Amino acid sequence: MENTSDTSAAFVSSVSKEHDILMGAVYIVFCVLSLAGNGILLLVAYHKRSTLKPAEYFIINLSISDLGMTLSLFPLAIPSSFSHRWLFGEVVCQLYAACGVLFGLCSLTNLTALSSVCCIKVCFPNYGNKFSSSHACLLVAAVWCYAFIFAVGPLAQWGQYGPEPYGTACCIDWHAPNHELSSLSYILCLFIFCYALPCAVIFLSYTFILLTVRGSRQAVQQHVSPQSKTINAHALIIKLSVAVCFGFLGAWTPYAVVAMWAAFGDALLVPPTAFALAALFAKSSTVYNPLVYLLCKPNFRQCLCRDASSFRHRISGGSPQSDLKAYLGSNLQRNRETSLSNRLSNGQQDSYGACLQNSDGESVGHAATPQRAACVLTGPTCAEVTLDQVSTEIPQGDFL
């Protein structure tokens, strides 16, 4: 900690002490919820590691980046908020800002990569079926490299880090573009390649997904009852798509708007409270993301419920024999679900259902049922398949 910088006016809060205390309290809540949510998500992913699909690697990476932001930012922001000033000096301020940019951009870029992969798998299955775990690992590494380039830019004199206008945290110096050309170019690149472009990719990806699902839904409705589980599956897909998009925009758009206002307008006219509230919304993404996937992703939710039930049983004092039976029963049920999923996809381990897999664990057809055909949109072509195949190829409630 460098005390020589503590007396700087830039590190003194410019909002009221009551607002700082309120922000500190909210940060404590966010920190606890983020640690719990992301920790549980990683624990669930670890327990189902043998059945993880390539697209789920991005969910794990998103949780890791959110945990990184939580552990690197909140322990410094909370005491500074309660103290009504930044407590940790200029060097730590630079590192704090770099961690915020690194983990924040990693989360945003990760969501962009996830939406692109799911779009390819759903809309262009001939190419999407070739996406493997090794491809996912390479793309995850590329996400970190992409974020790292922009995070180290200000440390290498491309752009500049400094105190936030409200004084109790640090980030990019949004006032610098008013008098430094390098800072102007950095912020322009940051806005275009780390906000505008990811927004466009996410919206286009989910638009193509919904259009493809809608075409398949119309084909199925011509042959089956509207009460089919397929219809409910489509509704869940739409809800989860909207949740991911609005979570992205709701968390980061306020900060992007305020930052661009300060960078390209009159920085002195931007209220410090606006920056403080925008930063609060941005940090809320560490809580929002795990909630979306734990509550809305059926196979993660089922695994979580199974683990919670086993944990309660152990706390209640179950015998070792009963624990062993519960463990074996859980594994047997998981193996049955995996086997059923493989049979329904005609032996393809990572087919169209890799991103849109069946998580209901129920059979959707019987051998004695007469075969009827339907025209289903698969990318740019329309293929004729039986209704039993339609039931397996159309997502049954899980598209990530």
PDB file of C-alpha atoms in Angstrom, residues 173-333:
ATOM      1  CA  ASP A 173      -9.340   7.465 -17.139  1.00  0.00           C
ATOM      2  CA  TRP A 174     -12.343   8.617 -19.150  1.00  0.00           C
ATOM      3  CA  HIS A 175     -11.218  12.268 -19.022  1.00  0.00           C
ATOM      4  CA  ALA A 176      -7.902  11.588 -20.783  1.00  0.00           C
ATOM      5  CA  PRO A 177      -9.309  11.582 -24.385  1.00  0.00           C
ATOM      6  CA  ASN A 178      -9.993  15.296 -23.976  1.00  0.00           C
ATOM      7  CA  HIS A 179      -6.232  15.984 -24.060  1.00  0.00           C
ATOM      8  CA  GLU A 180      -4.438  12.766 -25.154  1.00  0.00           C
ATOM      9  CA  LEU A 181      -4.635  11.216 -28.635  1.00  0.00           C
ATOM     10  CA  SER A 182      -3.501   7.756 -27.489  1.00  0.00           C
ATOM     11  CA  SER A 183      -6.266   7.644 -24.886  1.00  0.00           C
ATOM     12  CA  LEU A 184      -8.790   8.704 -27.519  1.00  0.00           C
ATOM     13  CA  SER A 185      -7.762   5.875 -29.875  1.00  0.00           C
ATOM     14  CA  TYR A 186      -7.805   3.349 -27.008  1.00  0.00           C
ATOM     15  CA  ILE A 187     -11.317   4.256 -25.896  1.00  0.00           C
ATOM     16  CA  LEU A 188     -12.587   4.256 -29.491  1.00  0.00           C
ATOM     17  CA  CYS A 189     -11.208   0.739 -30.036  1.00  0.00           C
ATOM     18  CA  LEU A 190     -12.574  -0.331 -26.654  1.00  0.00           C
ATOM     19  CA  PHE A 191     -16.071   0.911 -27.499  1.00  0.00           C
ATOM     20  CA  ILE A 192     -16.120  -0.591 -30.999  1.00  0.00           C
ATOM     21  CA  PHE A 193     -14.471  -3.971 -30.387  1.00  0.00           C
ATOM     22  CA  CYS A 194     -15.480  -4.598 -26.771  1.00  0.00           C
ATOM     23  CA  TYR A 195     -19.026  -3.251 -26.703  1.00  0.00           C
ATOM     24  CA  ALA A 196     -20.632  -2.411 -30.061  1.00  0.00           C
ATOM     25  CA  LEU A 197     -19.310  -5.485 -31.886  1.00  0.00           C
ATOM     26  CA  PRO A 198     -20.171  -7.979 -29.085  1.00  0.00           C
ATOM     27  CA  CYS A 199     -23.679  -6.493 -28.856  1.00  0.00           C
ATOM     28  CA  ALA A 200     -24.180  -6.913 -32.594  1.00  0.00           C
ATOM     29  CA  VAL A 201     -22.879 -10.497 -32.590  1.00  0.00           C
ATOM     30  CA  ILE A 202     -25.049 -11.501 -29.630  1.00  0.00           C
ATOM     31  CA  PHE A 203     -28.222 -10.035 -31.090  1.00  0.00           C
ATOM     32  CA  LEU A 204     -27.612 -11.491 -34.554  1.00  0.00           C
ATOM     33  CA  SER A 205     -26.809 -14.916 -33.093  1.00  0.00           C
ATOM     34  CA  TYR A 206     -29.940 -15.131 -30.992  1.00  0.00           C
ATOM     35  CA  THR A 207     -32.045 -13.703 -33.806  1.00  0.00           C
ATOM     36  CA  PHE A 208     -30.871 -16.504 -36.131  1.00  0.00           C
ATOM     37  CA  ILE A 209     -31.477 -19.067 -33.362  1.00  0.00           C
ATOM     38  CA  LEU A 210     -35.042 -17.895 -32.798  1.00  0.00           C
ATOM     39  CA  LEU A 211     -35.785 -17.769 -36.525  1.00  0.00           C
ATOM     40  CA  THR A 212     -34.500 -21.320 -36.973  1.00  0.00           C
ATOM     41  CA  VAL A 213     -36.463 -22.571 -33.974  1.00  0.00           C
ATOM     42  CA  ARG A 214     -39.577 -20.804 -35.226  1.00  0.00           C
ATOM     43  CA  GLY A 215     -39.293 -22.504 -38.617  1.00  0.00           C
ATOM     44  CA  SER A 216     -38.927 -25.918 -36.983  1.00  0.00           C
ATOM     45  CA  ARG A 217     -41.799 -25.168 -34.628  1.00  0.00           C
ATOM     46  CA  GLN A 218     -44.152 -24.338 -37.494  1.00  0.00           C
ATOM     47  CA  ALA A 219     -43.252 -27.605 -39.222  1.00  0.00           C
ATOM     48  CA  VAL A 220     -43.938 -29.620 -36.088  1.00  0.00           C
ATOM     49  CA  GLN A 221     -47.255 -27.855 -35.384  1.00  0.00           C
ATOM     50  CA  GLN A 222     -48.612 -29.110 -38.703  1.00  0.00           C
ATOM     51  CA  HIS A 223     -48.400 -32.705 -37.458  1.00  0.00           C
ATOM     52  CA  VAL A 224     -48.649 -32.712 -33.661  1.00  0.00           C
ATOM     53  CA  SER A 225     -50.875 -31.207 -31.012  1.00  0.00           C
ATOM     54  CA  PRO A 226     -50.132 -27.687 -29.751  1.00  0.00           C
ATOM     55  CA  GLN A 227     -49.884 -29.237 -26.289  1.00  0.00           C
ATOM     56  CA  SER A 228     -46.642 -30.980 -27.267  1.00  0.00           C
ATOM     57  CA  LYS A 229     -43.611 -30.633 -24.995  1.00  0.00           C
ATOM     58  CA  THR A 230     -41.764 -29.254 -27.989  1.00  0.00           C
ATOM     59  CA  ILE A 231     -43.855 -26.071 -27.810  1.00  0.00           C
ATOM     60  CA  ASN A 232     -42.941 -25.589 -24.155  1.00  0.00           C
ATOM     61  CA  ALA A 233     -39.287 -26.191 -25.012  1.00  0.00           C
ATOM     62  CA  HIS A 234     -39.366 -23.359 -27.560  1.00  0.00           C
ATOM     63  CA  ALA A 235     -40.828 -21.003 -24.965  1.00  0.00           C
ATOM     64  CA  LEU A 236     -37.975 -21.822 -22.582  1.00  0.00           C
ATOM     65  CA  ILE A 237     -35.398 -21.229 -25.321  1.00  0.00           C
ATOM     66  CA  ILE A 238     -36.842 -17.804 -26.068  1.00  0.00           C
ATOM     67  CA  LYS A 239     -36.907 -16.853 -22.377  1.00  0.00           C
ATOM     68  CA  LEU A 240     -33.311 -17.893 -21.827  1.00  0.00           C
ATOM     69  CA  SER A 241     -32.166 -16.070 -24.970  1.00  0.00           C
ATOM     70  CA  VAL A 242     -33.861 -12.874 -23.850  1.00  0.00           C
ATOM     71  CA  ALA A 243     -32.460 -13.276 -20.321  1.00  0.00           C
ATOM     72  CA  VAL A 244     -28.883 -13.578 -21.591  1.00  0.00           C
ATOM     73  CA  CYS A 245     -29.225 -10.577 -23.914  1.00  0.00           C
ATOM     74  CA  PHE A 246     -30.917  -8.326 -21.382  1.00  0.00           C
ATOM     75  CA  GLY A 247     -28.434  -9.370 -18.707  1.00  0.00           C
ATOM     76  CA  PHE A 248     -25.589  -8.308 -20.980  1.00  0.00           C
ATOM     77  CA  LEU A 249     -27.167  -4.969 -21.818  1.00  0.00           C
ATOM     78  CA  GLY A 250     -28.578  -4.246 -18.379  1.00  0.00           C
ATOM     79  CA  ALA A 251     -25.231  -4.739 -16.660  1.00  0.00           C
ATOM     80  CA  TRP A 252     -22.889  -2.916 -19.036  1.00  0.00           C
ATOM     81  CA  THR A 253     -24.896  -0.408 -21.093  1.00  0.00           C
ATOM     82  CA  PRO A 254     -25.230   2.198 -18.295  1.00  0.00           C
ATOM     83  CA  TYR A 255     -21.475   2.220 -17.753  1.00  0.00           C
ATOM     84  CA  ALA A 256     -20.775   2.366 -21.516  1.00  0.00           C
ATOM     85  CA  VAL A 257     -23.149   5.323 -21.933  1.00  0.00           C
ATOM     86  CA  VAL A 258     -21.695   7.286 -19.018  1.00  0.00           C
ATOM     87  CA  ALA A 259     -18.122   6.511 -20.097  1.00  0.00           C
ATOM     88  CA  MET A 260     -18.739   7.693 -23.657  1.00  0.00           C
ATOM     89  CA  TRP A 261     -20.407  10.819 -22.282  1.00  0.00           C
ATOM     90  CA  ALA A 262     -17.289  11.612 -20.252  1.00  0.00           C
ATOM     91  CA  ALA A 263     -14.837  10.645 -23.015  1.00  0.00           C
ATOM     92  CA  PHE A 264     -16.384  12.551 -25.915  1.00  0.00           C
ATOM     93  CA  GLY A 265     -18.428  15.212 -24.162  1.00  0.00           C
ATOM     94  CA  ASP A 266     -17.722  17.649 -21.376  1.00  0.00           C
ATOM     95  CA  ALA A 267     -16.351  15.400 -18.646  1.00  0.00           C
ATOM     96  CA  LEU A 268     -17.026  18.021 -15.983  1.00  0.00           C
ATOM     97  CA  LEU A 269     -20.762  17.791 -16.653  1.00  0.00           C
ATOM     98  CA  VAL A 270     -20.947  14.064 -15.816  1.00  0.00           C
ATOM     99  CA  PRO A 271     -22.173  13.653 -12.221  1.00  0.00           C
ATOM    100  CA  PRO A 272     -19.931  11.386 -10.114  1.00  0.00           C
ATOM    101  CA  THR A 273     -23.083   9.655  -8.869  1.00  0.00           C
ATOM    102  CA  ALA A 274     -23.837   8.570 -12.447  1.00  0.00           C
ATOM    103  CA  PHE A 275     -20.472   6.810 -12.630  1.00  0.00           C
ATOM    104  CA  ALA A 276     -21.026   5.224  -9.220  1.00  0.00           C
ATOM    105  CA  LEU A 277     -24.440   3.816 -10.187  1.00  0.00           C
ATOM    106  CA  ALA A 278     -23.151   2.622 -13.577  1.00  0.00           C
ATOM    107  CA  ALA A 279     -20.256   0.796 -11.878  1.00  0.00           C
ATOM    108  CA  LEU A 280     -22.736  -0.767  -9.464  1.00  0.00           C
ATOM    109  CA  PHE A 281     -24.806  -2.155 -12.354  1.00  0.00           C
ATOM    110  CA  ALA A 282     -21.695  -3.475 -14.103  1.00  0.00           C
ATOM    111  CA  LYS A 283     -20.559  -5.367 -11.006  1.00  0.00           C
ATOM    112  CA  SER A 284     -24.032  -6.896 -10.645  1.00  0.00           C
ATOM    113  CA  SER A 285     -23.253  -9.092 -13.681  1.00  0.00           C
ATOM    114  CA  THR A 286     -21.160 -11.310 -11.392  1.00  0.00           C
ATOM    115  CA  VAL A 287     -24.388 -12.202  -9.576  1.00  0.00           C
ATOM    116  CA  TYR A 288     -26.731 -12.278 -12.555  1.00  0.00           C
ATOM    117  CA  ASN A 289     -24.883 -14.716 -14.800  1.00  0.00           C
ATOM    118  CA  PRO A 290     -24.756 -17.734 -12.437  1.00  0.00           C
ATOM    119  CA  LEU A 291     -28.414 -17.238 -11.507  1.00  0.00           C
ATOM    120  CA  VAL A 292     -29.464 -17.420 -15.153  1.00  0.00           C
ATOM    121  CA  TYR A 293     -27.654 -20.678 -15.806  1.00  0.00           C
ATOM    122  CA  LEU A 294     -28.409 -22.371 -12.476  1.00  0.00           C
ATOM    123  CA  LEU A 295     -32.123 -21.547 -12.578  1.00  0.00           C
ATOM    124  CA  CYS A 296     -32.819 -21.789 -16.305  1.00  0.00           C
ATOM    125  CA  LYS A 297     -30.478 -24.521 -17.527  1.00  0.00           C
ATOM    126  CA  PRO A 298     -32.312 -27.803 -16.900  1.00  0.00           C
ATOM    127  CA  ASN A 299     -29.378 -30.223 -16.706  1.00  0.00           C
ATOM    128  CA  PHE A 300     -27.434 -27.915 -14.360  1.00  0.00           C
ATOM    129  CA  ARG A 301     -30.541 -27.461 -12.226  1.00  0.00           C
ATOM    130  CA  GLN A 302     -31.169 -31.204 -12.038  1.00  0.00           C
ATOM    131  CA  CYS A 303     -27.565 -31.871 -11.028  1.00  0.00           C
ATOM    132  CA  LEU A 304     -27.782 -29.146  -8.373  1.00  0.00           C
ATOM    133  CA  CYS A 305     -30.979 -30.613  -6.919  1.00  0.00           C
ATOM    134  CA  ARG A 306     -29.423 -34.082  -6.894  1.00  0.00           C
ATOM    135  CA  ASP A 307     -26.306 -32.819  -5.082  1.00  0.00           C
ATOM    136  CA  ALA A 308     -28.384 -30.818  -2.593  1.00  0.00           C
ATOM    137  CA  SER A 309     -30.515 -33.872  -1.817  1.00  0.00           C
ATOM    138  CA  SER A 310     -27.412 -35.980  -1.243  1.00  0.00           C
ATOM    139  CA  PHE A 311     -25.920 -33.281   1.010  1.00  0.00           C
ATOM    140  CA  ARG A 312     -29.095 -33.060   3.123  1.00  0.00           C
ATOM    141  CA  HIS A 313     -29.118 -36.832   3.460  1.00  0.00           C
ATOM    142  CA  ARG A 314     -25.554 -36.849   4.765  1.00  0.00           C
ATOM    143  CA  ILE A 315     -26.272 -34.056   7.247  1.00  0.00           C
ATOM    144  CA  SER A 316     -29.306 -35.965   8.567  1.00  0.00           C
ATOM    145  CA  GLY A 317     -26.968 -38.791   9.599  1.00  0.00           C
ATOM    146  CA  GLY A 318     -27.494 -41.404   6.912  1.00  0.00           C
ATOM    147  CA  SER A 319     -25.569 -44.644   7.250  1.00  0.00           C
ATOM    148  CA  PRO A 320     -22.574 -45.388   4.999  1.00  0.00           C
ATOM    149  CA  GLN A 321     -24.594 -48.131   3.302  1.00  0.00           C
ATOM    150  CA  SER A 322     -27.471 -45.778   2.501  1.00  0.00           C
ATOM    151  CA  ASP A 323     -25.004 -43.133   1.299  1.00  0.00           C
ATOM    152  CA  LEU A 324     -23.448 -45.705  -1.007  1.00  0.00           C
ATOM    153  CA  LYS A 325     -26.856 -46.725  -2.342  1.00  0.00           C
ATOM    154  CA  ALA A 326     -27.808 -43.085  -2.947  1.00  0.00           C
ATOM    155  CA  TYR A 327     -24.504 -42.468  -4.721  1.00  0.00           C
ATOM    156  CA  LEU A 328     -24.872 -45.556  -6.906  1.00  0.00           C
ATOM    157  CA  GLY A 329     -28.513 -44.715  -7.631  1.00  0.00           C
ATOM    158  CA  SER A 330     -27.566 -41.179  -8.655  1.00  0.00           C
ATOM    159  CA  ASN A 331     -24.851 -42.473 -10.990  1.00  0.00           C
ATOM    160  CA  LEU A 332     -27.219 -45.090 -12.422  1.00  0.00           C
ATOM    161  CA  GLN A 333     -29.854 -42.473 -13.134  1.00  0.00           C
TER     162      GLN A 333
END
